[in-house]
Amino acid sequence: MRDAVVVEAVRTPIGKGKPNGALAHVHPVELLAHTLRALVDRAGVDPALIDDVIGGTVDQVGEQAMNTTRYAVLSAGFPETVPATTVDRQCGSSQQAVHFAAQGVISGAYDIVVACGVESMSRVPMWSNVPPGKDPFGPGVAARHPEGLVPQGISAELIAAKWSIGREEMDAFAVSSHRKAAAAWEAGLFDAEVAPLDGVTRDECVRPGSTPEILAGLRPAYHDPGFAERFPQIEWNVTAGNASPVNDGASAVLVTSSETAARLGLRPLVRLRDFAVTGSDPLLMLTGVVPATEKVLRRAGLTLDDIDLFEVNEAFASVVLAWRQETGADLRKVNVHGGAIALGHPLGASGTRLTTTLVHAMRERGARFGLQTMCEAGGLANAMVVEAV
């Protein structure tokens, strides 16, 4: 049976997703094209050999419309014969791209494929694809949820309330994320994965000086009188400090089989072992990481103790802390180089960003098994297990 391995993984530095962000001047197609060029250059692969490029983007509108991945392939200088498609599984879009890429290689449909993602939240803000006054859910969903669904920030507050996660715990987790990310940068641990762009060499949102005292002074980010009346259990502890920021960035991984890698003289970083995707309560929305983790471990025939490193997307501190409560995972193994609270969360790029960070961290630490999981809008989650080769 064929396998699927990652032979290279790169990302841009992550910029603030605001008009004054370090990468705000870069068109999203160019962000992704830069990453694609860096990927094949570092791997030493002729792009003409690539069977497909699968990219994730969440807000597919404006400058991120019309199959952004295809135009990034052309901008990167790849032969026009290299096809591309853009997928949307919300925040897990590019992790889903990795799943599709690996499954295509394992099935024999592909020999070499790129999984990637991009989001420029400075140029295409979140919810740009839903014009004012338009309903993206439809009457069937309204009938199923007559009280109405809620924004992700409210879901994060509901999770904090349900799992009794307080402000102090969330702020401490956020500070830890910044400290780990800053330490990783200082130690040069991101050098192998980051491809500098236009003089931008580091992630823009990492705050080495962050402290619990500073974060304690921030106001609740999502307080709303209507939701406060509907959900009296909410204590309003989610802030800009213990949630991920909005960001610009791109990332990409090169997937092939061990056989093809050997034939081309490529060095596998990890084997893509097992995959899972699951749905969960669309009101809580962000808790799917728990069943997704359980599902992928069952498929892999592994236990939580077998996993050396975890990448759990830090959309909100409450999500990771609830996941930890439910799984019993050791936080010392989680997001060891910092997570999205510090590094940033450029939606469509985050899945392959997590993969990129995970495979390089595994190589640096000599880890055998890694597990990646992401919560996604609408009550979805992806998970996968990777194994050192």
mmCIF file of C-alpha atoms in Angstrom:
data_model
loop_
_atom_site.group_PDB
_atom_site.id
_atom_site.type_symbol
_atom_site.label_atom_id
_atom_site.label_comp_id
_atom_site.label_asym_id
_atom_site.label_seq_id
_atom_site.Cartn_x
_atom_site.Cartn_y
_atom_site.Cartn_z
ATOM 1 C CA MET A 1 0.000 0.000 0.000
ATOM 2 C CA ARG A 2 1.258 3.474 -0.871
ATOM 3 C CA ASP A 3 1.953 5.998 1.851
ATOM 4 C CA ALA A 4 2.063 9.808 1.938
ATOM 5 C CA VAL A 5 4.984 11.820 3.293
ATOM 6 C CA VAL A 6 5.787 15.507 3.704
ATOM 7 C CA VAL A 7 9.139 16.376 2.150
ATOM 8 C CA GLU A 8 9.084 20.156 2.657
ATOM 9 C CA ALA A 9 7.003 22.683 4.556
ATOM 10 C CA VAL A 10 7.299 26.475 4.528
ATOM 11 C CA ARG A 11 5.338 29.567 5.465
ATOM 12 C CA THR A 12 5.557 33.309 5.279
ATOM 13 C CA PRO A 13 6.043 35.373 8.397
ATOM 14 C CA ILE A 14 2.576 36.264 9.694
ATOM 15 C CA GLY A 15 1.569 39.915 9.596
ATOM 16 C CA LYS A 16 -1.159 41.861 11.338
ATOM 17 C CA GLY A 17 -4.372 41.711 9.343
ATOM 18 C CA LYS A 18 -4.811 45.465 9.389
ATOM 19 C CA PRO A 19 -4.120 48.222 6.845
ATOM 20 C CA ASN A 20 -0.819 49.004 8.604
ATOM 21 C CA GLY A 21 0.231 45.360 8.857
ATOM 22 C CA ALA A 22 3.657 44.327 7.609
ATOM 23 C CA LEU A 23 2.197 42.280 4.735
ATOM 24 C CA ALA A 24 -0.888 44.376 3.989
ATOM 25 C CA HIS A 25 0.740 45.671 0.810
ATOM 26 C CA VAL A 26 1.012 42.151 -0.628
ATOM 27 C CA HIS A 27 -1.835 40.813 -2.764
ATOM 28 C CA PRO A 28 -3.063 37.432 -1.420
ATOM 29 C CA VAL A 29 -2.205 35.720 -4.699
ATOM 30 C CA GLU A 30 1.366 36.966 -4.290
ATOM 31 C CA LEU A 31 1.492 35.838 -0.653
ATOM 32 C CA LEU A 32 0.677 32.301 -1.709
ATOM 33 C CA ALA A 33 2.870 32.440 -4.822
ATOM 34 C CA HIS A 34 5.860 33.395 -2.679
ATOM 35 C CA THR A 35 5.279 30.356 -0.490
ATOM 36 C CA LEU A 36 4.906 28.040 -3.495
ATOM 37 C CA ARG A 37 8.180 29.250 -4.989
ATOM 38 C CA ALA A 38 9.983 28.829 -1.674
ATOM 39 C CA LEU A 39 8.532 25.332 -1.292
ATOM 40 C CA VAL A 40 9.810 23.949 -4.596
ATOM 41 C CA ASP A 41 13.116 25.840 -4.333
ATOM 42 C CA ARG A 42 13.859 24.385 -0.899
ATOM 43 C CA ALA A 43 12.762 20.900 -1.930
ATOM 44 C CA GLY A 44 14.631 21.054 -5.225
ATOM 45 C CA VAL A 45 11.598 19.772 -7.131
ATOM 46 C CA ASP A 46 10.710 20.630 -10.710
ATOM 47 C CA PRO A 47 7.230 22.195 -10.414
ATOM 48 C CA ALA A 48 6.278 20.531 -13.700
ATOM 49 C CA LEU A 49 6.126 17.247 -11.761
ATOM 50 C CA ILE A 50 3.358 18.490 -9.451
ATOM 51 C CA ASP A 51 0.045 16.752 -10.141
ATOM 52 C CA ASP A 52 -2.150 19.242 -8.287
ATOM 53 C CA VAL A 53 -2.077 22.192 -5.889
ATOM 54 C CA ILE A 54 -4.854 22.218 -3.285
ATOM 55 C CA GLY A 55 -5.223 25.481 -1.384
ATOM 56 C CA GLY A 56 -7.389 26.689 1.477
ATOM 57 C CA THR A 57 -8.957 30.157 1.641
ATOM 58 C CA VAL A 58 -11.900 31.150 3.823
ATOM 59 C CA ASP A 59 -13.173 34.483 2.489
ATOM 60 C CA GLN A 60 -13.260 33.645 -1.216
ATOM 61 C CA VAL A 61 -14.310 37.048 -2.479
ATOM 62 C CA GLY A 62 -12.672 40.130 -3.968
ATOM 63 C CA GLU A 63 -8.931 39.625 -4.227
ATOM 64 C CA GLN A 64 -9.346 36.077 -2.921
ATOM 65 C CA ALA A 65 -12.017 35.044 -5.436
ATOM 66 C CA MET A 66 -11.875 33.085 -8.682
ATOM 67 C CA ASN A 67 -9.829 30.125 -7.372
ATOM 68 C CA THR A 68 -6.964 32.028 -5.751
ATOM 69 C CA THR A 69 -4.762 28.924 -5.701
ATOM 70 C CA ARG A 70 -4.755 28.661 -9.495
ATOM 71 C CA TYR A 71 -3.541 32.212 -9.934
ATOM 72 C CA ALA A 72 -0.905 31.739 -7.238
ATOM 73 C CA VAL A 73 0.401 28.769 -9.231
ATOM 74 C CA LEU A 74 0.671 30.935 -12.326
ATOM 75 C CA SER A 75 2.212 33.850 -10.432
ATOM 76 C CA ALA A 76 4.759 31.495 -8.878
ATOM 77 C CA GLY A 77 6.005 30.670 -12.374
ATOM 78 C CA PHE A 78 4.850 27.055 -12.366
ATOM 79 C CA PRO A 79 4.018 25.589 -15.784
ATOM 80 C CA GLU A 80 0.465 26.348 -16.832
ATOM 81 C CA THR A 81 -0.121 22.592 -16.983
ATOM 82 C CA VAL A 82 -0.052 22.423 -13.156
ATOM 83 C CA PRO A 83 -3.694 22.476 -11.969
ATOM 84 C CA ALA A 84 -5.020 23.957 -8.744
ATOM 85 C CA THR A 85 -8.178 24.194 -6.685
ATOM 86 C CA THR A 86 -9.309 26.157 -3.638
ATOM 87 C CA VAL A 87 -11.254 24.550 -0.790
ATOM 88 C CA ASP A 88 -13.175 25.938 2.174
ATOM 89 C CA ARG A 89 -13.547 24.132 5.484
ATOM 90 C CA GLN A 90 -13.401 27.438 7.309
ATOM 91 C CA CYS A 91 -10.391 27.743 9.652
ATOM 92 C CA GLY A 92 -9.352 24.177 8.790
ATOM 93 C CA SER A 93 -9.317 24.784 5.029
ATOM 94 C CA SER A 94 -5.641 24.153 4.447
ATOM 95 C CA GLN A 95 -5.528 21.266 6.912
ATOM 96 C CA GLN A 96 -8.300 19.762 4.801
ATOM 97 C CA ALA A 97 -6.051 20.433 1.803
ATOM 98 C CA VAL A 98 -3.379 18.297 3.497
ATOM 99 C CA HIS A 99 -5.930 15.516 4.059
ATOM 100 C CA PHE A 100 -7.009 15.634 0.408
ATOM 101 C CA ALA A 101 -3.410 15.720 -0.798
ATOM 102 C CA ALA A 102 -2.363 12.744 1.312
ATOM 103 C CA GLN A 103 -5.459 10.752 0.445
ATOM 104 C CA GLY A 104 -4.801 11.415 -3.242
ATOM 105 C CA VAL A 105 -1.224 10.165 -2.966
ATOM 106 C CA ILE A 106 -2.212 7.085 -0.952
ATOM 107 C CA SER A 107 -4.922 6.216 -3.480
ATOM 108 C CA GLY A 108 -2.551 6.562 -6.415
ATOM 109 C CA ALA A 109 -4.356 9.565 -7.905
ATOM 110 C CA TYR A 110 -1.291 11.771 -7.304
ATOM 111 C CA ASP A 111 2.456 11.271 -7.131
ATOM 112 C CA ILE A 112 3.375 14.798 -6.025
ATOM 113 C CA VAL A 113 0.904 17.376 -4.710
ATOM 114 C CA VAL A 114 1.047 20.658 -2.825
ATOM 115 C CA ALA A 115 -1.308 21.453 0.050
ATOM 116 C CA CYS A 116 -1.332 25.125 0.949
ATOM 117 C CA GLY A 117 -3.388 28.079 2.102
ATOM 118 C CA VAL A 118 -3.578 31.841 2.226
ATOM 119 C CA GLU A 119 -5.564 34.602 3.873
ATOM 120 C CA SER A 120 -5.042 38.350 3.671
ATOM 121 C CA MET A 121 -7.355 39.655 6.358
ATOM 122 C CA SER A 122 -6.054 43.192 5.902
ATOM 123 C CA ARG A 123 -7.241 43.260 2.286
ATOM 124 C CA VAL A 124 -10.195 40.864 2.538
ATOM 125 C CA PRO A 125 -11.633 41.244 6.051
ATOM 126 C CA MET A 126 -13.523 38.430 7.736
ATOM 127 C CA TRP A 127 -17.145 38.141 6.546
ATOM 128 C CA SER A 128 -16.391 40.047 3.341
ATOM 129 C CA ASN A 129 -18.096 37.202 1.496
ATOM 130 C CA VAL A 130 -21.436 37.897 3.239
ATOM 131 C CA PRO A 131 -22.880 41.207 2.017
ATOM 132 C CA PRO A 132 -24.881 43.236 4.574
ATOM 133 C CA GLY A 133 -28.434 42.014 4.918
ATOM 134 C CA LYS A 134 -27.732 38.607 3.383
ATOM 135 C CA ASP A 135 -28.387 35.325 5.206
ATOM 136 C CA PRO A 136 -25.738 32.631 4.611
ATOM 137 C CA PHE A 137 -27.665 29.973 6.576
ATOM 138 C CA GLY A 138 -31.123 29.720 5.031
ATOM 139 C CA PRO A 139 -34.559 28.850 6.429
ATOM 140 C CA GLY A 140 -33.802 25.196 7.211
ATOM 141 C CA VAL A 141 -31.038 26.102 9.618
ATOM 142 C CA ALA A 142 -33.214 28.817 11.152
ATOM 143 C CA ALA A 143 -35.921 26.231 11.771
ATOM 144 C CA ARG A 144 -33.434 23.811 13.303
ATOM 145 C CA HIS A 145 -31.971 26.532 15.537
ATOM 146 C CA PRO A 146 -34.921 28.852 16.190
ATOM 147 C CA GLU A 147 -33.093 30.894 18.821
ATOM 148 C CA GLY A 148 -30.325 31.565 16.325
ATOM 149 C CA LEU A 149 -26.684 30.621 16.024
ATOM 150 C CA VAL A 150 -23.982 32.852 17.468
ATOM 151 C CA PRO A 151 -20.615 34.356 16.451
ATOM 152 C CA GLN A 152 -17.431 32.484 17.319
ATOM 153 C CA GLY A 153 -16.576 34.867 20.148
ATOM 154 C CA ILE A 154 -19.839 33.999 21.887
ATOM 155 C CA SER A 155 -19.110 30.309 21.338
ATOM 156 C CA ALA A 156 -15.721 30.817 22.986
ATOM 157 C CA GLU A 157 -17.478 32.436 25.956
ATOM 158 C CA LEU A 158 -19.980 29.564 26.169
ATOM 159 C CA ILE A 159 -17.097 27.074 26.170
ATOM 160 C CA ALA A 160 -15.362 28.982 28.955
ATOM 161 C CA ALA A 161 -18.563 28.911 30.990
ATOM 162 C CA LYS A 162 -19.345 25.242 30.356
ATOM 163 C CA TRP A 163 -15.837 24.082 31.309
ATOM 164 C CA SER A 164 -15.443 26.647 34.138
ATOM 165 C CA ILE A 165 -12.396 28.231 32.532
ATOM 166 C CA GLY A 166 -11.708 31.583 34.167
ATOM 167 C CA ARG A 167 -10.076 34.767 32.958
ATOM 168 C CA GLU A 168 -6.869 34.151 34.873
ATOM 169 C CA GLU A 169 -6.381 30.693 33.339
ATOM 170 C CA MET A 170 -7.031 31.945 29.812
ATOM 171 C CA ASP A 171 -4.702 34.908 30.212
ATOM 172 C CA ALA A 172 -1.958 32.683 31.620
ATOM 173 C CA PHE A 173 -2.312 30.378 28.620
ATOM 174 C CA ALA A 174 -2.047 33.364 26.265
ATOM 175 C CA VAL A 175 1.091 34.657 27.985
ATOM 176 C CA SER A 176 2.625 31.189 27.679
ATOM 177 C CA SER A 177 1.900 31.175 23.945
ATOM 178 C CA HIS A 178 3.745 34.473 23.468
ATOM 179 C CA ARG A 179 6.691 33.368 25.593
ATOM 180 C CA LYS A 180 7.081 30.079 23.723
ATOM 181 C CA ALA A 181 6.883 31.827 20.358
ATOM 182 C CA ALA A 182 9.416 34.468 21.375
ATOM 183 C CA ALA A 183 11.785 31.812 22.715
ATOM 184 C CA ALA A 184 11.470 29.803 19.500
ATOM 185 C CA TRP A 185 12.321 32.855 17.407
ATOM 186 C CA GLU A 186 15.308 33.706 19.588
ATOM 187 C CA ALA A 187 16.595 30.131 19.347
ATOM 188 C CA GLY A 188 16.299 30.137 15.543
ATOM 189 C CA LEU A 189 13.701 27.365 15.596
ATOM 190 C CA PHE A 190 11.527 29.031 12.959
ATOM 191 C CA ASP A 191 14.362 29.603 10.503
ATOM 192 C CA ALA A 192 13.772 26.300 8.690
ATOM 193 C CA GLU A 193 10.073 26.981 8.120
ATOM 194 C CA VAL A 194 9.813 30.721 7.417
ATOM 195 C CA ALA A 195 10.452 32.256 3.991
ATOM 196 C CA PRO A 196 10.994 36.012 4.558
ATOM 197 C CA LEU A 197 9.044 38.302 2.258
ATOM 198 C CA ASP A 198 9.726 41.924 1.292
ATOM 199 C CA GLY A 199 11.978 42.468 4.287
ATOM 200 C CA VAL A 200 9.511 40.928 6.726
ATOM 201 C CA THR A 201 11.388 38.223 8.589
ATOM 202 C CA ARG A 202 9.389 37.577 11.773
ATOM 203 C CA ASP A 203 5.813 37.100 12.906
ATOM 204 C CA GLU A 204 4.414 40.515 13.714
ATOM 205 C CA CYS A 205 2.037 39.693 16.568
ATOM 206 C CA VAL A 206 4.424 37.958 18.984
ATOM 207 C CA ARG A 207 4.658 40.045 22.169
ATOM 208 C CA PRO A 208 7.587 38.870 24.311
ATOM 209 C CA GLY A 209 6.689 41.379 27.015
ATOM 210 C CA SER A 210 3.147 40.139 27.509
ATOM 211 C CA THR A 211 2.238 39.532 31.159
ATOM 212 C CA PRO A 212 -0.874 38.427 33.052
ATOM 213 C CA GLU A 213 -1.083 41.915 34.526
ATOM 214 C CA ILE A 214 -1.183 43.533 31.085
ATOM 215 C CA LEU A 215 -3.803 41.105 29.791
ATOM 216 C CA ALA A 216 -5.912 41.557 32.915
ATOM 217 C CA GLY A 217 -6.462 45.183 31.901
ATOM 218 C CA LEU A 218 -8.149 44.303 28.589
ATOM 219 C CA ARG A 219 -11.895 44.614 28.212
ATOM 220 C CA PRO A 220 -14.144 41.731 27.090
ATOM 221 C CA ALA A 221 -14.080 41.568 23.313
ATOM 222 C CA TYR A 222 -17.568 40.201 22.660
ATOM 223 C CA HIS A 223 -19.875 41.574 25.359
ATOM 224 C CA ASP A 224 -23.368 42.035 23.987
ATOM 225 C CA PRO A 225 -26.493 42.850 26.032
ATOM 226 C CA GLY A 226 -28.695 40.569 23.945
ATOM 227 C CA PHE A 227 -26.410 37.574 24.301
ATOM 228 C CA ALA A 228 -25.880 38.396 27.989
ATOM 229 C CA GLU A 229 -29.622 38.064 28.526
ATOM 230 C CA ARG A 230 -29.824 34.866 26.474
ATOM 231 C CA PHE A 231 -26.791 33.266 28.105
ATOM 232 C CA PRO A 232 -26.612 34.434 31.741
ATOM 233 C CA GLN A 233 -23.879 31.857 32.439
ATOM 234 C CA ILE A 234 -21.344 33.826 30.377
ATOM 235 C CA GLU A 235 -18.826 35.732 32.515
ATOM 236 C CA TRP A 236 -17.342 37.719 29.581
ATOM 237 C CA ASN A 237 -13.708 36.692 29.980
ATOM 238 C CA VAL A 238 -12.684 36.390 26.316
ATOM 239 C CA THR A 239 -10.526 39.348 25.265
ATOM 240 C CA ALA A 240 -8.266 40.338 22.416
ATOM 241 C CA GLY A 241 -5.417 39.097 24.586
ATOM 242 C CA ASN A 242 -6.574 35.487 25.020
ATOM 243 C CA ALA A 243 -7.910 35.065 21.476
ATOM 244 C CA SER A 244 -6.083 34.880 18.160
ATOM 245 C CA PRO A 245 -5.628 38.124 16.205
ATOM 246 C CA VAL A 246 -6.555 38.715 12.559
ATOM 247 C CA ASN A 247 -3.662 38.153 10.208
ATOM 248 C CA ASP A 248 -2.086 37.913 6.763
ATOM 249 C CA GLY A 249 -0.016 34.911 5.723
ATOM 250 C CA ALA A 250 0.455 31.849 3.554
ATOM 251 C CA SER A 251 1.893 28.375 4.026
ATOM 252 C CA ALA A 252 2.488 25.227 1.995
ATOM 253 C CA VAL A 253 3.621 21.612 2.311
ATOM 254 C CA LEU A 254 4.856 19.247 -0.393
ATOM 255 C CA VAL A 255 3.322 15.775 -0.234
ATOM 256 C CA THR A 256 4.453 12.677 -2.095
ATOM 257 C CA SER A 257 4.963 8.968 -1.511
ATOM 258 C CA SER A 258 8.047 7.372 0.046
ATOM 259 C CA GLU A 259 8.679 5.633 -3.264
ATOM 260 C CA THR A 260 8.557 8.861 -5.262
ATOM 261 C CA ALA A 261 10.645 10.668 -2.642
ATOM 262 C CA ALA A 262 13.357 7.996 -2.893
ATOM 263 C CA ARG A 263 13.307 8.124 -6.687
ATOM 264 C CA LEU A 264 13.754 11.914 -6.665
ATOM 265 C CA GLY A 265 16.261 11.991 -3.808
ATOM 266 C CA LEU A 266 13.912 13.850 -1.454
ATOM 267 C CA ARG A 267 14.102 13.553 2.340
ATOM 268 C CA PRO A 268 10.752 12.863 4.030
ATOM 269 C CA LEU A 269 10.080 14.849 7.199
ATOM 270 C CA VAL A 270 7.044 12.890 8.402
ATOM 271 C CA ARG A 271 4.586 10.289 7.201
ATOM 272 C CA LEU A 272 0.952 11.422 7.112
ATOM 273 C CA ARG A 273 -0.573 8.521 9.037
ATOM 274 C CA ASP A 274 -4.265 8.946 9.809
ATOM 275 C CA PHE A 275 -7.013 11.510 9.303
ATOM 276 C CA ALA A 276 -10.380 12.421 10.794
ATOM 277 C CA VAL A 277 -12.998 15.088 10.312
ATOM 278 C CA THR A 278 -16.084 15.513 12.433
ATOM 279 C CA GLY A 279 -19.098 17.686 13.026
ATOM 280 C CA SER A 280 -20.176 19.003 16.424
ATOM 281 C CA ASP A 281 -22.712 21.337 18.026
ATOM 282 C CA PRO A 282 -22.844 24.439 15.775
ATOM 283 C CA LEU A 283 -23.806 26.615 18.741
ATOM 284 C CA LEU A 284 -20.714 25.761 20.777
ATOM 285 C CA MET A 285 -19.113 25.470 17.333
ATOM 286 C CA LEU A 286 -15.468 25.098 18.431
ATOM 287 C CA THR A 287 -15.558 21.881 20.470
ATOM 288 C CA GLY A 288 -15.134 19.459 17.565
ATOM 289 C CA VAL A 289 -11.435 19.169 18.357
ATOM 290 C CA VAL A 290 -12.360 16.793 21.194
ATOM 291 C CA PRO A 291 -14.195 14.114 19.164
ATOM 292 C CA ALA A 292 -11.831 14.658 16.228
ATOM 293 C CA THR A 293 -8.857 13.887 18.470
ATOM 294 C CA GLU A 294 -10.542 10.773 19.824
ATOM 295 C CA LYS A 295 -11.509 9.646 16.324
ATOM 296 C CA VAL A 296 -8.068 10.039 14.756
ATOM 297 C CA LEU A 297 -6.382 8.256 17.680
ATOM 298 C CA ARG A 298 -8.759 5.313 17.228
ATOM 299 C CA ARG A 299 -7.987 5.186 13.535
ATOM 300 C CA ALA A 300 -4.260 5.309 14.239
ATOM 301 C CA GLY A 301 -4.447 2.638 16.947
ATOM 302 C CA LEU A 302 -2.699 5.031 19.338
ATOM 303 C CA THR A 303 -3.388 6.562 22.724
ATOM 304 C CA LEU A 304 -2.893 10.123 23.855
ATOM 305 C CA ASP A 305 0.277 9.060 25.672
ATOM 306 C CA ASP A 306 1.804 7.911 22.364
ATOM 307 C CA ILE A 307 1.740 11.463 20.990
ATOM 308 C CA ASP A 308 4.939 13.435 21.541
ATOM 309 C CA LEU A 309 3.779 16.814 20.213
ATOM 310 C CA PHE A 310 0.388 18.392 19.612
ATOM 311 C CA GLU A 311 -0.622 21.355 17.479
ATOM 312 C CA VAL A 312 -4.073 22.554 18.559
ATOM 313 C CA ASN A 313 -5.136 25.771 16.904
ATOM 314 C CA GLU A 314 -5.402 28.588 19.411
ATOM 315 C CA ALA A 315 -8.433 30.294 17.946
ATOM 316 C CA PHE A 316 -9.297 31.081 21.572
ATOM 317 C CA ALA A 317 -7.564 30.036 24.785
ATOM 318 C CA SER A 318 -10.844 28.544 26.029
ATOM 319 C CA VAL A 319 -10.908 26.088 23.111
ATOM 320 C CA VAL A 320 -7.504 24.581 23.861
ATOM 321 C CA LEU A 321 -8.112 24.541 27.606
ATOM 322 C CA ALA A 322 -11.472 22.765 27.202
ATOM 323 C CA TRP A 323 -9.806 20.277 24.834
ATOM 324 C CA ARG A 324 -7.127 19.675 27.464
ATOM 325 C CA GLN A 325 -9.758 19.062 30.154
ATOM 326 C CA GLU A 326 -11.614 16.545 27.999
ATOM 327 C CA THR A 327 -8.583 14.673 26.654
ATOM 328 C CA GLY A 328 -6.209 14.928 29.612
ATOM 329 C CA ALA A 329 -3.352 15.981 27.311
ATOM 330 C CA ASP A 330 -0.145 17.341 28.805
ATOM 331 C CA LEU A 331 0.004 21.063 27.963
ATOM 332 C CA ARG A 332 3.798 20.842 27.950
ATOM 333 C CA LYS A 333 3.473 18.936 24.662
ATOM 334 C CA VAL A 334 1.002 21.394 23.119
ATOM 335 C CA ASN A 335 2.046 24.165 20.710
ATOM 336 C CA VAL A 336 5.620 23.998 21.950
ATOM 337 C CA HIS A 337 6.714 26.901 19.739
ATOM 338 C CA GLY A 338 3.670 29.004 20.569
ATOM 339 C CA GLY A 339 0.302 29.012 18.867
ATOM 340 C CA ALA A 340 -2.100 31.250 17.016
ATOM 341 C CA ILE A 341 -2.631 33.604 19.962
ATOM 342 C CA ALA A 342 0.978 34.676 19.513
ATOM 343 C CA LEU A 343 1.912 33.701 15.966
ATOM 344 C CA GLY A 344 -1.405 34.671 14.390
ATOM 345 C CA HIS A 345 -4.337 33.035 12.634
ATOM 346 C CA PRO A 346 -4.502 33.847 8.905
ATOM 347 C CA LEU A 347 -7.613 31.681 8.478
ATOM 348 C CA GLY A 348 -7.038 29.801 5.204
ATOM 349 C CA ALA A 349 -3.306 29.492 5.833
ATOM 350 C CA SER A 350 -3.503 28.246 9.408
ATOM 351 C CA GLY A 351 -3.923 24.538 8.694
ATOM 352 C CA THR A 352 -0.700 24.188 6.736
ATOM 353 C CA ARG A 353 0.963 26.671 9.098
ATOM 354 C CA LEU A 354 0.281 24.272 11.966
ATOM 355 C CA THR A 355 1.535 21.361 9.859
ATOM 356 C CA THR A 356 4.681 23.285 8.945
ATOM 357 C CA THR A 357 5.427 24.150 12.562
ATOM 358 C CA LEU A 358 4.629 20.622 13.742
ATOM 359 C CA VAL A 359 6.849 18.747 11.300
ATOM 360 C CA HIS A 360 9.816 21.044 11.922
ATOM 361 C CA ALA A 361 9.337 20.859 15.698
ATOM 362 C CA MET A 362 9.197 17.070 15.489
ATOM 363 C CA ARG A 363 12.446 16.986 13.529
ATOM 364 C CA GLU A 364 14.135 19.387 15.957
ATOM 365 C CA ARG A 365 13.016 17.428 19.043
ATOM 366 C CA GLY A 366 13.320 13.896 17.697
ATOM 367 C CA ALA A 367 9.604 13.230 18.213
ATOM 368 C CA ARG A 368 7.985 10.126 16.767
ATOM 369 C CA PHE A 369 4.267 10.998 16.693
ATOM 370 C CA GLY A 370 2.518 14.332 16.280
ATOM 371 C CA LEU A 371 -1.182 15.190 16.300
ATOM 372 C CA GLN A 372 -2.759 18.283 14.757
ATOM 373 C CA THR A 373 -6.344 19.413 15.230
ATOM 374 C CA MET A 374 -8.329 22.553 14.457
ATOM 375 C CA CYS A 375 -11.761 23.880 15.379
ATOM 376 C CA GLU A 376 -13.805 25.355 12.554
ATOM 377 C CA ALA A 377 -16.863 27.565 12.160
ATOM 378 C CA GLY A 378 -20.180 25.797 11.883
ATOM 379 C CA GLY A 379 -19.215 23.033 14.327
ATOM 380 C CA LEU A 380 -16.438 21.201 12.462
ATOM 381 C CA ALA A 381 -12.939 19.952 13.209
ATOM 382 C CA ASN A 382 -10.078 18.231 11.425
ATOM 383 C CA ALA A 383 -7.441 16.038 13.044
ATOM 384 C CA MET A 384 -4.483 14.075 11.763
ATOM 385 C CA VAL A 385 -1.601 12.028 13.098
ATOM 386 C CA VAL A 386 1.864 12.244 11.595
ATOM 387 C CA GLU A 387 4.826 9.962 12.245
ATOM 388 C CA ALA A 388 8.537 10.607 11.912
ATOM 389 C CA VAL A 389 10.177 8.715 9.063
#
